[in-house]
Coordinates of C-alpha atoms in Angstrom, one line a residue:
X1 CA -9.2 -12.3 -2.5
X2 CA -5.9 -13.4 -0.8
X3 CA -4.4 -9.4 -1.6
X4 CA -7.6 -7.6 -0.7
X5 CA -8.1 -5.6 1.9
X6 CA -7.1 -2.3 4.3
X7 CA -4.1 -2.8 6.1
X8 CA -2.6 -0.2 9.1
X9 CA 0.9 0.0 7.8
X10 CA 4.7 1.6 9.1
X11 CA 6.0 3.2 5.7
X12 CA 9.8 3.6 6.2
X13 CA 12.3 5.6 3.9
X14 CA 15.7 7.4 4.5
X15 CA 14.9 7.5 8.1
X16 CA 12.2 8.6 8.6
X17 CA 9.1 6.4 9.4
X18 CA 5.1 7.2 9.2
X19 CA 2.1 5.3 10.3
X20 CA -0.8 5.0 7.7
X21 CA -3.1 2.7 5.9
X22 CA -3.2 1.1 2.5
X23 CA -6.7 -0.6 0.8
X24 CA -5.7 -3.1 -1.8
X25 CA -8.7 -4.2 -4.1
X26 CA -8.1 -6.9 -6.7
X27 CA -10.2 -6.9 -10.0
X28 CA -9.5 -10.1 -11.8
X29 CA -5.6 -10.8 -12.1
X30 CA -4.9 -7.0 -11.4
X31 CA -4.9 -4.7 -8.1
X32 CA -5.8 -1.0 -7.8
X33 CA -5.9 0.9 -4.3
X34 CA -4.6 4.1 -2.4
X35 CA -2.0 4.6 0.2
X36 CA -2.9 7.2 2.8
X37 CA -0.1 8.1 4.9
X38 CA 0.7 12.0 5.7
X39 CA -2.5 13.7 5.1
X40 CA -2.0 11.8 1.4
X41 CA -4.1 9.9 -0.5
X42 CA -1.7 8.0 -3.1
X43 CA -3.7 6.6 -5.8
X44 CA -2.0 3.1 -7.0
X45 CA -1.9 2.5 -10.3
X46 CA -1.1 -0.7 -13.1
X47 CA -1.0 -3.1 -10.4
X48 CA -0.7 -6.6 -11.2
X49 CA -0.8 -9.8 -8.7
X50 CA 0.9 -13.2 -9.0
X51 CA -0.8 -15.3 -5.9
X52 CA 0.0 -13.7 -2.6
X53 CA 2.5 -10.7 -4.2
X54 CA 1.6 -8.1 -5.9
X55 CA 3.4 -4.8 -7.8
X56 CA 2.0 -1.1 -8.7
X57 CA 2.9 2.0 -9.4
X58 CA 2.2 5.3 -8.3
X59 CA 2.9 9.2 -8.0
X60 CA 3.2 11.2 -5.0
X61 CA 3.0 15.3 -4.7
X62 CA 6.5 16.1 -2.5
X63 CA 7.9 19.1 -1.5
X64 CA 10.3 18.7 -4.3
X65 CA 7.6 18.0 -6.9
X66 CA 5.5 14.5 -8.1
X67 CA 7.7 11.6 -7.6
X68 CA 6.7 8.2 -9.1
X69 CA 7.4 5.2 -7.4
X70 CA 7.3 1.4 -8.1
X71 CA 6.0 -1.0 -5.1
X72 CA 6.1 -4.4 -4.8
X73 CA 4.7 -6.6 -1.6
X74 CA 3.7 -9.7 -0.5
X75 CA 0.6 -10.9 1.9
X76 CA 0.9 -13.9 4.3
X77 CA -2.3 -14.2 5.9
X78 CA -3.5 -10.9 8.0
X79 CA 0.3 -9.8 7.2
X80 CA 1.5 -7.8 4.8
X81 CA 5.1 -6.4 4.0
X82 CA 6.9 -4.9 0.9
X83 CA 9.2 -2.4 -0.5
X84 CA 9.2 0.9 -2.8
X85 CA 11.4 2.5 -4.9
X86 CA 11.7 6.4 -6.6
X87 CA 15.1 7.4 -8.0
X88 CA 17.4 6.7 -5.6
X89 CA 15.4 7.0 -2.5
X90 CA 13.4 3.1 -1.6
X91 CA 11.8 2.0 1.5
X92 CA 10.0 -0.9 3.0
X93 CA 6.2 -0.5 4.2
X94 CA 4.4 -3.5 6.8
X95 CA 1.3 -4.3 8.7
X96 CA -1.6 -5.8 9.4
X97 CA -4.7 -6.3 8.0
X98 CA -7.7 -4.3 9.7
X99 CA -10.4 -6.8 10.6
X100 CA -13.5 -7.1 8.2
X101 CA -16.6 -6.0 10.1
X102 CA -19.8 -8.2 9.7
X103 CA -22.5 -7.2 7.2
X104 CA -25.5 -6.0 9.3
X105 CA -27.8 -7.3 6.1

């Protein structure tokens, strides 16, 4: 479960930057998750991971209509960093890893 986890991220784009968070699970050799940044929760979707990187895709409702975007990122350790893409707008997203929290069974 290298990938796995919630993460406190900066999303940056165009400019503009945003704090959020992103929880990556992985199921077998794929990912799946949701990015929530805005008031948003963006659902990812088709993810795959190779070792420590992993890809997805995913739509976003924006003021000029559902955009889809491809991600890609990589984890090293608590850290993790990666990029996005959506016509000719991309961006770069990084952070940390939000400490697991024992199990009180």
């Amino acid at each position: 479960m290298a990938v796995s986890g919630v993460y406190d991220v900066m999303v940056e784009a165009i400019g503009i930057s945003g704090e959020g968070w992103l929880e990556i699970a992985e199921v077998g050799s794929t990912i799946q998750g949701v990015l929530h940044i805005k008031d948003m929760d963006i659902e990812l979707v088709n993810g795959s991971i190779s070792g420590n990187n992993f890809s997805c895709a995913a739509t976003a409702q924006t003021s000029l209509g559902a955009k889809k975007f491809k991600i890609t990122g990589t984890v090293d350790g608590d850290n993790i960093r990666g990029s996005f893409k959506t016509g000719l707008i991309s961006g770069s997203f990084a952070g940390t890893r939000r400490p697991q929290r024992p199990s009180r069974l």
